[in-house]
Amino acid sequence: MSFVDTILKKKAGLPLSDEEIRTFARGAADGSIPDYQLSSLLMAICFQGMNAQETTQLTMEMMHSGSVVDLSQIDGVCVDKHSTGGVGDTTTLVLVPLAAACGAKVAKLSGRGLGHTGGTLDKLESIPGCSVEKTQEGFVEQVKKIGCAVIGQTGDLCPADKALYALRDVTGTVGSIPLIASSIVSKKLASGAGAIVLDVKTGSGALMQTVEESIQLAKAMVDIGTVAGKPILALVTGMDQPLGTHVGNALEVKEAIDILSGRAGGDLLEVSLELGSRMLIASGIAKDVEDGKARMMQALKSGAGLKKLAEMIEMQGGDPRCCEEIAYLPHAAYKIAVPALKSGYVAQMDTTQIGYCAQDLGAGRKVKTDVIDPAVGLVMDVRLGDYVQEGEALATLYLNKRELAAAAIEKMQRAITIAKEKPELPPLVYAAVSPEGIVRA
Ligand code: URA
Ligand code: CA
């Protein structure tokens, strides 16, 4: 049977056989199926979807398209957390050190920025000297020694996902539940995680913008993890505004350090505690969510979390002095305020556009070969529901190229809606999805 028949079958809305899905994943990994045929099938999947059996099969085939990390030398359960991607979403740099300081073993594979969303690898690389590349042995060694490591996808991990992801990014085929679910869960399974906590974003800065679609995505991932025999749980959390106030690589590292130093808090800390407490439960350390949060707060207040972040940075080749003195991080030449065009309540944010604004300043890539400027980005001066006077700052741009300011200011002013009425504030956590079912907040 030729691959065209597979495309035609999916185009007609029929489920693919295990064999056809195997051919698809292997052909993507080894390059034997041309990009135009892969892209065509991806688009057919976007329109016709996949049933649970197909999605699980695709995940398993992608996982086995490369090597699978063996974490069995590490004592206890290795727990991993993954977000579907957001703006100002620095939870990893807050919760990984806190969870590790509480005794969890966190062996985390992170991603780079994608589209309007930021990526933990790019954030870590903004720390002078810090590397996100390790051999499998080095990765295991670091987790054994200090309890945590955050690195990038090594050479032959999930090559099918690498190929399909790059195509999806440029063919309008990112926003599909079976494609996102298989992409994320295959990587988590290949990285050897013993337990998985997922953060599925919902709202104007997320891949899935409605709560119902986000819950469906969470359920698809939890179902696959459960079939694979892994303890797995997903929280659906809000992305109707940047989660933290800082958007941009070194800026987000700074915000994580501020939080771990007790100088900042807010929604970013709240969501980090929600997710981190689930990681501590999965690790057998906390007995429930309240206990998990209390342990993480204790690690924050004692300074153990900040110390753990410094250890992790040092073991990955970076300069840990940035944890004590922010001046060791790169900083931008110019700071320019974005003034409100009228007085009123901050009623709505187009968070995707805010992410693109940071990207325009150089914080993200428009094409794969773009080089990121670690210092640039923006800091939000308002949150949803705040009252602003005309002329007051909505945000502050941090930039190295002054000529980019005018367009960025305009984009930010368009992205933030100011209204007469005080808006109803969205919740931080919309739902928890586990093998036992869906609990809506
Ligand atoms: N993150 C991934 O790794 N894959 C997706 O498809 C979306 C977000
Ligand atoms: Ca083990």
Short mmCIF file of C-alpha atoms and ligand atoms in Angstrom, two decimals:
data_model
loop_
_atom_site.label_atom_id
_atom_site.label_comp_id
_atom_site.label_asym_id
_atom_site.label_seq_id
_atom_site.Cartn_x
_atom_site.Cartn_y
_atom_site.Cartn_z
CA MET A 1 0.00 0.00 0.00
CA SER A 2 1.39 3.44 -0.87
CA PHE A 3 1.46 6.40 1.49
CA VAL A 4 -1.02 8.21 -0.76
CA ASP A 5 -3.61 5.59 0.21
CA THR A 6 -2.99 6.41 3.88
CA ILE A 7 -3.54 10.11 3.16
CA LEU A 8 -6.74 9.36 1.22
CA LYS A 9 -8.04 7.13 3.99
CA LYS A 10 -7.58 9.84 6.64
CA LYS A 11 -8.97 12.47 4.26
CA ALA A 12 -12.14 10.34 4.08
CA GLY A 13 -12.33 10.30 7.89
CA LEU A 14 -11.39 6.64 8.39
CA PRO A 15 -9.15 5.43 11.22
CA LEU A 16 -5.61 4.40 10.30
CA SER A 17 -4.30 0.95 11.15
CA ASP A 18 -1.40 0.40 13.56
CA GLU A 19 0.73 -0.56 10.57
CA GLU A 20 -0.08 2.68 8.70
CA ILE A 21 0.74 4.75 11.79
CA ARG A 22 4.03 2.89 12.21
CA THR A 23 4.96 3.65 8.59
CA PHE A 24 4.07 7.34 9.14
CA ALA A 25 6.18 7.74 12.31
CA ARG A 26 9.16 5.81 10.94
CA GLY A 27 8.99 7.61 7.63
CA ALA A 28 9.04 10.95 9.45
CA ALA A 29 11.98 9.88 11.62
CA ASP A 30 14.18 8.47 8.84
CA GLY A 31 13.18 10.93 6.12
CA SER A 32 11.91 8.21 3.78
CA ILE A 33 8.50 9.90 3.36
CA PRO A 34 8.80 13.32 1.72
CA ASP A 35 7.76 16.41 3.67
CA TYR A 36 4.87 17.16 1.28
CA GLN A 37 3.22 13.81 1.97
CA LEU A 38 3.83 14.07 5.73
CA SER A 39 2.35 17.60 5.67
CA SER A 40 -0.67 16.42 3.73
CA LEU A 41 -1.40 13.68 6.27
CA LEU A 42 -0.86 16.15 9.14
CA MET A 43 -3.47 18.45 7.62
CA ALA A 44 -5.89 15.55 7.13
CA ILE A 45 -5.41 14.64 10.82
CA CYS A 46 -6.13 18.27 11.76
CA PHE A 47 -9.48 18.11 9.95
CA GLN A 48 -10.53 14.51 10.67
CA GLY A 49 -8.92 13.89 14.06
CA MET A 50 -7.79 10.55 15.43
CA ASN A 51 -9.53 8.18 17.81
CA ALA A 52 -7.97 7.12 21.12
CA GLN A 53 -6.43 3.96 19.65
CA GLU A 54 -4.79 5.89 16.80
CA THR A 55 -3.50 8.64 19.10
CA THR A 56 -1.99 6.10 21.51
CA GLN A 57 -0.42 4.15 18.66
CA LEU A 58 1.08 7.34 17.18
CA THR A 59 2.52 8.27 20.59
CA MET A 60 4.12 4.84 21.06
CA GLU A 61 5.56 4.83 17.55
CA MET A 62 7.02 8.33 18.02
CA MET A 63 8.48 7.34 21.40
CA HIS A 64 10.15 4.29 19.83
CA SER A 65 11.38 6.22 16.79
CA GLY A 66 14.58 6.93 18.77
CA SER A 67 16.22 5.94 22.02
CA VAL A 68 14.52 5.85 25.42
CA VAL A 69 16.37 7.26 28.45
CA ASP A 70 16.96 4.84 31.30
CA LEU A 71 16.55 6.57 34.67
CA SER A 72 16.46 3.34 36.69
CA GLN A 73 19.79 4.15 38.40
CA ILE A 74 18.11 7.07 40.17
CA ASP A 75 16.53 6.15 43.49
CA GLY A 76 12.82 6.84 43.79
CA VAL A 77 10.34 8.05 41.19
CA CYS A 78 11.64 10.56 38.64
CA VAL A 79 8.89 13.07 38.06
CA ASP A 80 8.57 15.35 35.04
CA LYS A 81 6.33 18.31 34.31
CA HIS A 82 5.43 19.69 30.90
CA SER A 83 3.41 22.70 29.82
CA THR A 84 1.63 23.01 26.48
CA GLY A 85 3.21 26.45 26.23
CA GLY A 86 2.42 29.96 27.31
CA VAL A 87 3.62 33.53 27.72
CA GLY A 88 5.55 34.58 30.83
CA ASP A 89 5.23 30.94 31.88
CA THR A 90 8.33 30.45 34.02
CA THR A 91 6.88 27.73 36.26
CA THR A 92 9.73 25.30 35.51
CA LEU A 93 12.41 27.60 36.92
CA VAL A 94 10.34 28.11 40.08
CA LEU A 95 9.00 24.63 40.76
CA VAL A 96 11.89 22.41 39.70
CA PRO A 97 14.29 23.82 42.34
CA LEU A 98 11.53 23.93 44.96
CA ALA A 99 10.44 20.32 44.30
CA ALA A 100 14.07 19.13 44.28
CA ALA A 101 14.74 21.00 47.54
CA CYS A 102 11.80 19.03 49.01
CA GLY A 103 13.46 15.77 47.98
CA ALA A 104 11.84 15.07 44.59
CA LYS A 105 13.92 13.77 41.68
CA VAL A 106 13.21 15.92 38.65
CA ALA A 107 14.73 14.80 35.35
CA LYS A 108 13.27 17.26 32.91
CA LEU A 109 13.49 17.58 29.16
CA SER A 110 12.38 21.03 28.09
CA GLY A 111 11.77 22.74 24.77
CA ARG A 112 12.70 25.94 23.02
CA GLY A 113 10.41 28.86 22.33
CA LEU A 114 7.75 28.03 19.79
CA GLY A 115 5.68 30.58 17.93
CA HIS A 116 4.49 33.14 20.48
CA THR A 117 5.38 30.95 23.48
CA GLY A 118 8.64 30.99 25.43
CA GLY A 119 10.88 27.98 26.02
CA THR A 120 12.77 26.99 29.16
CA LEU A 121 15.91 26.06 27.20
CA ASP A 122 16.20 29.57 25.78
CA LYS A 123 15.66 31.01 29.27
CA LEU A 124 18.40 28.85 30.81
CA GLU A 125 20.80 29.74 28.00
CA SER A 126 20.35 33.43 28.83
CA ILE A 127 22.37 32.74 32.01
CA PRO A 128 26.05 33.30 31.13
CA GLY A 129 27.73 29.93 30.50
CA CYS A 130 24.65 27.82 31.18
CA SER A 131 24.27 24.83 28.88
CA VAL A 132 21.22 22.67 28.22
CA GLU A 133 23.17 19.88 26.55
CA LYS A 134 24.21 16.80 28.49
CA THR A 135 24.88 13.21 27.63
CA GLN A 136 22.41 10.71 29.05
CA GLU A 137 25.04 9.71 31.62
CA GLY A 138 25.64 13.34 32.60
CA PHE A 139 21.89 13.90 32.91
CA VAL A 140 21.46 10.90 35.22
CA GLU A 141 24.57 11.86 37.24
CA GLN A 142 23.28 15.38 37.84
CA VAL A 143 19.84 14.20 39.02
CA LYS A 144 21.49 11.66 41.33
CA LYS A 145 23.77 14.34 42.77
CA ILE A 146 21.49 17.38 43.23
CA GLY A 147 17.98 16.07 42.48
CA CYS A 148 17.28 18.02 39.31
CA ALA A 149 18.37 18.69 35.76
CA VAL A 150 16.69 20.57 32.92
CA ILE A 151 18.13 19.83 29.50
CA GLY A 152 17.17 19.70 25.81
CA GLN A 153 16.14 16.82 23.60
CA THR A 154 19.36 14.91 22.84
CA GLY A 155 20.24 13.73 19.33
CA ASP A 156 18.11 10.65 18.86
CA LEU A 157 15.24 11.21 21.25
CA CYS A 158 11.86 11.13 19.46
CA PRO A 159 13.23 11.97 15.98
CA ALA A 160 9.71 11.48 14.56
CA ASP A 161 8.44 14.30 16.77
CA LYS A 162 11.36 16.52 15.82
CA ALA A 163 10.55 16.12 12.13
CA LEU A 164 6.77 16.41 12.48
CA TYR A 165 7.01 19.34 14.88
CA ALA A 166 9.16 21.37 12.53
CA LEU A 167 6.64 20.70 9.72
CA ARG A 168 3.61 21.49 11.88
CA ASP A 169 5.15 24.80 12.89
CA VAL A 170 5.21 25.99 9.28
CA THR A 171 2.14 24.25 7.79
CA GLY A 172 -0.63 25.51 10.07
CA THR A 173 -1.01 22.10 11.72
CA VAL A 174 0.01 22.79 15.34
CA GLY A 175 -3.51 23.09 16.79
CA SER A 176 -4.70 19.48 16.70
CA ILE A 177 -5.43 17.51 19.87
CA PRO A 178 -4.03 14.12 18.68
CA LEU A 179 -0.92 15.82 17.27
CA ILE A 180 -0.19 17.88 20.40
CA ALA A 181 -0.97 14.99 22.75
CA SER A 182 1.25 12.50 20.90
CA SER A 183 4.05 15.07 20.56
CA ILE A 184 4.18 15.86 24.27
CA VAL A 185 3.52 12.42 25.75
CA SER A 186 5.95 10.63 23.38
CA LYS A 187 8.75 12.91 24.60
CA LYS A 188 7.85 12.42 28.25
CA LEU A 189 7.80 8.62 27.81
CA ALA A 190 11.11 8.67 25.88
CA SER A 191 12.76 10.77 28.57
CA GLY A 192 12.13 7.96 31.05
CA ALA A 193 9.82 9.85 33.41
CA GLY A 194 8.35 7.71 36.20
CA ALA A 195 5.43 10.08 36.75
CA ILE A 196 4.13 12.97 34.66
CA VAL A 197 2.41 16.23 35.65
CA LEU A 198 1.01 18.26 32.75
CA ASP A 199 0.08 21.92 32.64
CA VAL A 200 -2.45 22.42 29.85
CA LYS A 201 -2.86 26.12 29.21
CA THR A 202 -6.15 27.62 28.16
CA GLY A 203 -7.07 31.12 26.96
CA SER A 204 -5.82 33.86 24.67
CA GLY A 205 -2.14 32.87 24.92
CA ALA A 206 -2.60 29.09 24.68
CA LEU A 207 -2.59 26.62 21.77
CA MET A 208 -6.13 25.61 22.78
CA GLN A 209 -8.06 28.74 23.55
CA THR A 210 -11.32 27.32 24.91
CA VAL A 211 -11.65 25.51 28.23
CA GLU A 212 -13.52 22.57 26.70
CA GLU A 213 -10.83 21.95 24.05
CA SER A 214 -8.13 22.27 26.70
CA ILE A 215 -9.89 19.71 28.91
CA GLN A 216 -10.18 17.37 25.90
CA LEU A 217 -6.45 17.77 25.24
CA ALA A 218 -5.68 17.08 28.91
CA LYS A 219 -7.87 13.99 28.85
CA ALA A 220 -6.25 12.70 25.64
CA MET A 221 -2.80 12.97 27.26
CA VAL A 222 -3.88 11.42 30.56
CA ASP A 223 -5.48 8.51 28.68
CA ILE A 224 -2.30 7.80 26.69
CA GLY A 225 -0.09 8.01 29.80
CA THR A 226 -2.43 5.64 31.61
CA VAL A 227 -2.33 3.10 28.75
CA ALA A 228 1.49 3.40 28.92
CA GLY A 229 1.32 2.55 32.63
CA LYS A 230 2.56 5.91 33.96
CA PRO A 231 1.01 7.85 36.83
CA ILE A 232 -0.14 11.02 35.05
CA LEU A 233 -2.23 14.04 35.92
CA ALA A 234 -3.03 17.31 34.16
CA LEU A 235 -4.11 20.71 35.41
CA VAL A 236 -5.86 23.06 33.01
CA THR A 237 -4.58 26.54 33.92
CA GLY A 238 -5.33 30.04 32.70
CA MET A 239 -3.37 31.82 29.98
CA ASP A 240 -5.64 34.83 29.51
CA GLN A 241 -2.73 37.08 30.45
CA PRO A 242 1.01 36.45 30.82
CA LEU A 243 1.35 34.18 33.86
CA GLY A 244 4.29 36.06 35.37
CA THR A 245 4.92 39.75 34.87
CA HIS A 246 8.16 39.20 32.93
CA VAL A 247 8.22 38.02 29.30
CA GLY A 248 11.65 37.40 27.73
CA ASN A 249 14.51 35.07 28.57
CA ALA A 250 16.84 36.73 31.11
CA LEU A 251 13.83 38.71 32.36
CA GLU A 252 12.00 35.47 33.19
CA VAL A 253 15.09 34.04 34.91
CA LYS A 254 15.16 37.23 36.98
CA GLU A 255 11.49 36.79 37.92
CA ALA A 256 12.10 33.18 38.98
CA ILE A 257 15.04 34.34 41.15
CA ASP A 258 12.89 37.14 42.61
CA ILE A 259 10.22 34.59 43.54
CA LEU A 260 12.70 32.12 45.05
CA SER A 261 14.21 35.03 47.02
CA GLY A 262 10.79 35.95 48.41
CA ARG A 263 10.78 39.35 46.62
CA ALA A 264 7.93 38.47 44.22
CA GLY A 265 4.91 36.19 44.08
CA GLY A 266 1.58 36.37 42.33
CA ASP A 267 -0.02 34.00 39.84
CA LEU A 268 3.28 32.53 38.66
CA LEU A 269 4.08 31.37 42.19
CA GLU A 270 0.50 30.15 42.73
CA VAL A 271 0.49 27.97 39.59
CA SER A 272 4.01 26.72 40.40
CA LEU A 273 2.77 25.61 43.84
CA GLU A 274 -0.30 23.91 42.34
CA LEU A 275 1.82 21.93 39.86
CA GLY A 276 4.75 21.36 42.22
CA SER A 277 2.52 19.95 44.95
CA ARG A 278 1.22 17.36 42.45
CA MET A 279 4.85 16.47 41.66
CA LEU A 280 5.55 15.97 45.36
CA ILE A 281 2.46 13.74 45.69
CA ALA A 282 3.57 11.68 42.65
CA SER A 283 7.01 11.37 44.28
CA GLY A 284 5.46 10.01 47.48
CA ILE A 285 6.73 13.03 49.45
CA ALA A 286 3.52 14.99 50.11
CA LYS A 287 0.28 13.44 51.32
CA ASP A 288 -2.03 15.94 49.63
CA VAL A 289 -2.06 19.27 47.78
CA GLU A 290 -2.04 21.38 50.95
CA ASP A 291 0.90 19.45 52.38
CA GLY A 292 2.75 19.76 49.06
CA LYS A 293 2.23 23.51 48.90
CA ALA A 294 3.33 23.94 52.52
CA ARG A 295 6.53 21.99 51.86
CA MET A 296 7.32 24.04 48.77
CA MET A 297 6.68 27.30 50.67
CA GLN A 298 8.98 26.09 53.43
CA ALA A 299 11.72 25.43 50.83
CA LEU A 300 11.13 28.91 49.44
CA LYS A 301 11.26 30.67 52.82
CA SER A 302 14.35 28.82 54.00
CA GLY A 303 16.22 29.74 50.81
CA ALA A 304 16.67 26.04 49.94
CA GLY A 305 14.88 26.51 46.59
CA LEU A 306 17.13 29.38 45.52
CA LYS A 307 20.20 27.42 46.61
CA LYS A 308 18.99 24.48 44.50
CA LEU A 309 18.57 26.71 41.44
CA ALA A 310 22.13 28.01 41.93
CA GLU A 311 23.42 24.41 42.18
CA MET A 312 21.59 23.43 39.01
CA ILE A 313 22.93 26.45 37.11
CA GLU A 314 26.45 25.69 38.29
CA MET A 315 26.27 22.01 37.34
CA GLN A 316 25.10 23.04 33.87
CA GLY A 317 28.10 25.34 33.43
CA GLY A 318 26.38 28.64 34.26
CA ASP A 319 27.36 31.43 36.61
CA PRO A 320 25.38 30.84 39.84
CA ARG A 321 26.19 34.33 41.14
CA CYS A 322 23.12 35.60 39.22
CA CYS A 323 20.99 34.02 41.97
CA GLU A 324 22.44 36.48 44.48
CA GLU A 325 23.09 39.43 42.19
CA ILE A 326 20.82 40.03 39.19
CA ALA A 327 23.48 42.22 37.54
CA TYR A 328 25.20 38.98 36.43
CA LEU A 329 22.31 38.41 33.99
CA PRO A 330 22.35 40.17 30.61
CA HIS A 331 20.37 43.41 30.59
CA ALA A 332 18.92 45.53 27.81
CA ALA A 333 20.17 49.00 26.85
CA TYR A 334 16.76 50.71 26.78
CA LYS A 335 13.61 50.66 28.91
CA ILE A 336 10.55 52.25 27.32
CA ALA A 337 7.05 52.47 28.79
CA VAL A 338 3.88 51.55 26.88
CA PRO A 339 1.32 54.22 27.88
CA ALA A 340 -2.41 53.50 28.20
CA LEU A 341 -4.38 55.37 25.52
CA LYS A 342 -7.34 55.91 27.86
CA SER A 343 -8.41 55.47 31.47
CA GLY A 344 -10.37 52.41 32.57
CA TYR A 345 -10.15 48.80 33.65
CA VAL A 346 -7.82 46.32 31.97
CA ALA A 347 -10.57 44.07 30.62
CA GLN A 348 -8.90 41.69 28.20
CA MET A 349 -5.49 40.76 26.83
CA ASP A 350 -4.57 39.15 23.54
CA THR A 351 -1.78 37.17 25.17
CA THR A 352 -0.63 35.62 21.89
CA GLN A 353 0.07 39.13 20.55
CA ILE A 354 1.94 40.03 23.75
CA GLY A 355 4.12 36.96 23.14
CA TYR A 356 4.69 38.04 19.55
CA CYS A 357 5.62 41.50 20.78
CA ALA A 358 8.43 40.03 22.91
CA GLN A 359 9.45 37.97 19.89
CA ASP A 360 9.54 41.12 17.70
CA LEU A 361 11.98 42.67 20.19
CA GLY A 362 14.28 39.64 19.73
CA ALA A 363 13.18 37.34 22.59
CA GLY A 364 12.01 34.58 20.19
CA ARG A 365 12.60 33.24 16.70
CA LYS A 366 10.52 34.00 13.60
CA VAL A 367 12.51 31.47 11.57
CA LYS A 368 14.53 28.57 12.92
CA THR A 369 17.87 30.27 12.25
CA ASP A 370 17.11 33.50 14.21
CA VAL A 371 19.46 34.20 17.11
CA ILE A 372 17.73 35.18 20.34
CA ASP A 373 18.71 38.31 22.26
CA PRO A 374 18.66 37.04 25.87
CA ALA A 375 18.24 40.49 27.43
CA VAL A 376 15.14 41.78 25.67
CA GLY A 377 11.42 41.41 26.31
CA LEU A 378 8.81 43.21 28.35
CA VAL A 379 7.49 43.53 31.88
CA MET A 380 3.76 43.88 32.43
CA ASP A 381 2.79 46.77 34.70
CA VAL A 382 -0.90 45.78 34.82
CA ARG A 383 -2.99 42.65 35.32
CA LEU A 384 -6.57 41.93 34.30
CA GLY A 385 -8.96 43.93 36.46
CA ASP A 386 -6.49 46.73 37.29
CA TYR A 387 -7.60 50.36 36.84
CA VAL A 388 -5.27 52.56 34.78
CA GLN A 389 -5.23 56.28 34.07
CA GLU A 390 -4.59 57.48 30.53
CA GLY A 391 -0.82 57.77 30.05
CA GLU A 392 0.07 55.32 32.82
CA ALA A 393 2.31 52.41 31.87
CA LEU A 394 0.63 49.18 30.73
CA ALA A 395 4.01 47.52 30.30
CA THR A 396 7.69 48.37 30.00
CA LEU A 397 9.68 47.27 26.97
CA TYR A 398 13.30 46.14 27.42
CA LEU A 399 15.15 46.46 24.16
CA ASN A 400 18.52 46.85 22.51
CA LYS A 401 17.25 48.26 19.21
CA ARG A 402 15.47 51.52 19.86
CA GLU A 403 13.94 51.57 16.39
CA LEU A 404 11.74 48.60 17.34
CA ALA A 405 9.94 50.56 20.07
CA ALA A 406 7.22 52.33 18.08
CA ALA A 407 5.76 49.21 16.47
CA ALA A 408 5.99 47.28 19.75
CA ILE A 409 4.19 50.02 21.68
CA GLU A 410 1.38 49.99 19.13
CA LYS A 411 1.11 46.19 19.21
CA MET A 412 0.91 46.21 23.02
CA GLN A 413 -1.73 48.95 23.04
CA ARG A 414 -3.82 46.91 20.59
CA ALA A 415 -3.34 43.71 22.61
CA ILE A 416 -4.66 45.20 25.86
CA THR A 417 -8.33 46.16 25.96
CA ILE A 418 -9.35 48.92 28.38
CA ALA A 419 -13.05 49.17 29.29
CA LYS A 420 -15.37 51.10 31.59
CA GLU A 421 -16.61 48.03 33.45
CA LYS A 422 -14.44 46.03 35.82
CA PRO A 423 -14.14 42.56 34.23
CA GLU A 424 -14.79 39.27 35.96
CA LEU A 425 -11.42 37.71 36.72
CA PRO A 426 -10.66 34.29 35.21
CA PRO A 427 -9.65 31.46 37.56
CA LEU A 428 -6.04 30.26 37.71
CA VAL A 429 -6.91 26.56 37.68
CA TYR A 430 -9.91 25.50 35.58
CA ALA A 431 -9.81 21.75 36.03
CA ALA A 432 -7.78 18.76 37.17
CA VAL A 433 -7.80 15.74 34.88
CA SER A 434 -6.62 12.38 36.18
CA PRO A 435 -7.29 8.73 35.32
CA GLU A 436 -10.13 8.95 37.87
CA GLY A 437 -11.89 11.69 35.93
CA ILE A 438 -12.28 15.42 35.42
CA VAL A 439 -12.74 17.76 38.38
CA ARG A 440 -13.76 21.28 37.35
CA ALA A 441 -12.83 24.15 39.65
N1 URA B 1 4.66 21.20 22.98
C1 URA B 1 5.10 20.10 22.32
O1 URA B 1 6.12 19.52 22.66
N2 URA B 1 4.38 19.66 21.28
C2 URA B 1 3.25 20.25 20.86
O2 URA B 1 2.65 19.78 19.91
C3 URA B 1 2.81 21.39 21.56
C4 URA B 1 3.54 21.85 22.62
CA CA B 2 14.00 4.55 39.94
#
